[in-house]
């Protein structure tokens, strides 16, 4: 390498940019000894947010900080400390860390950290028991004047007041930007009073998350205490509280609300009056705890939200297309959409989403929806930059539309779903068929909570065949009716002939003198003829309407029949997850980091071959699968994987293998064995 090249790769600014793109600690460790300048920069990154996952790792962490002559000032490099169980992290893990001895904190250790971590900017504590009493928590606030974010544990208001006392009285944290309070009893008034006291000394707070019921009075306090808020999250809100809040907080960029107060005074008629008063948001999370639709509100609200990038709608059971379509029509910057329990939305909403967002949409999460292949196919055709797709219990989705997602969304990084085994296997076949995929990093297939709709629909399909035979009998009856109608038509012709005769008679009579009796007979004959004509016309209209109705019903039956045929075809083409499929997947997706196949057992594969194939996934870090007959030696070989960190095995291990895992649970690789099925995320 030339001296000029060496100079470039030793430039601090360039190195910071390069190293910031490193996603894995293994890569950082491998570069630590390249050069002293590299070491200095990488050490800062490694110590910025330390993480300990066992008693041993935490003891090593404390011992390093207590070293009298360290190579680097480690304590001054620490910016983030999080005393939180691994399962509560965001994003959450599937808790294989329970297979390890948890870190043991003493009050002495915590006070030591509070004393030496003077450059701390983020502090998160998730429990209030010893050693994390209010005193130890407050020591961090006293010794860390640069704190920007505080996440307090779920606790009583008394605990919070004592813990945050340094902020209230001594102005110890002037740079505080974000505060998140969690109190068990949800004392809204007391929490609001505490926030008001904090605002007197912390003028820079722009982000608050608190379990508050925002009433009219509390909204006024929030506005007067924190007029510059940019992010706000509350537990629930009333109509009067929302009206005051949105008009007073003009700098809000992120807002999380829940329309679920007991009075349910928030409805479409109340909210649409001030829908235009919301600030220009970038992120909006809304929970509606009751069955209600908001078409007027969303139509006005969305027309003013040109900068909205993230939208989450949760428990919106009553939300319909007329509320959702205006959002995707007007909000032209949407990149991420999460829809949870929005069960009333139809394909019309998803078609509008696809056609409205086009290239902007990158993340889509749909939970328990009535979306079908029609809606998902439109998304695949219009949203080619989609990076993350998560489909949870969308029972009308088949392999057809998911294949289109694989083919058209070339930048897809994460694909998750609770899907039947046949569909999951079909997706993997399609991924392999499309060749090398360097984008895909995560594949997660969970078991669906609904029973296989394929089997049920096949049974219904057979029943419908019998119904079709009955329909044929009805058609025969219709033919008989048509014959009767034709007979009636001939009768009408005879009546018409009689009418002609009568008219001729009238003409002949008109040449002579016409008696009164003949005129009466003529009028009576014409009335009879007219009534007969009206009756025949009415019968024709009724028959025409019946034909239209039958045609409509037949079309519906054809659509339903087509859907059942597709499901039946999927059942016939059902494939299994086997050795060859896993081997080909390792070749097609070289950058796969997370693999979860929880809805299918790997068949026709020995333990030796399975472990060898898993080693072919060179970048794999997290694994969840249903193996068969893994022995202790197989587990030992799995532990030699260069990157694998977390493994969840659902059964499939011998007693010796399980005993070995238990005895060696504090080693590098986290392995957990489960013997039951259930929803599990990692």
Coordinates of N, CA and C in Angstrom, one line a residue, residues 75 109 127 202 291 423:
X75 N -14.0 4.8 31.5 CA -15.1 5.3 32.2 C -15.6 6.6 31.5
X109 N -21.5 -1.6 43.5 CA -21.1 -1.5 42.0 C -21.9 -0.4 41.4
X127 N -36.2 -1.4 36.9 CA -36.8 -1.9 38.1 C -36.4 -1.0 39.3
X202 N -35.3 22.4 34.1 CA -34.9 21.7 32.8 C -35.7 22.3 31.6
X291 N -64.9 0.6 19.1 CA -65.4 0.4 17.7 C -65.9 1.7 17.2
X423 N -46.8 -22.4 2.6 CA -46.5 -21.1 2.1 C -45.1 -20.7 2.4

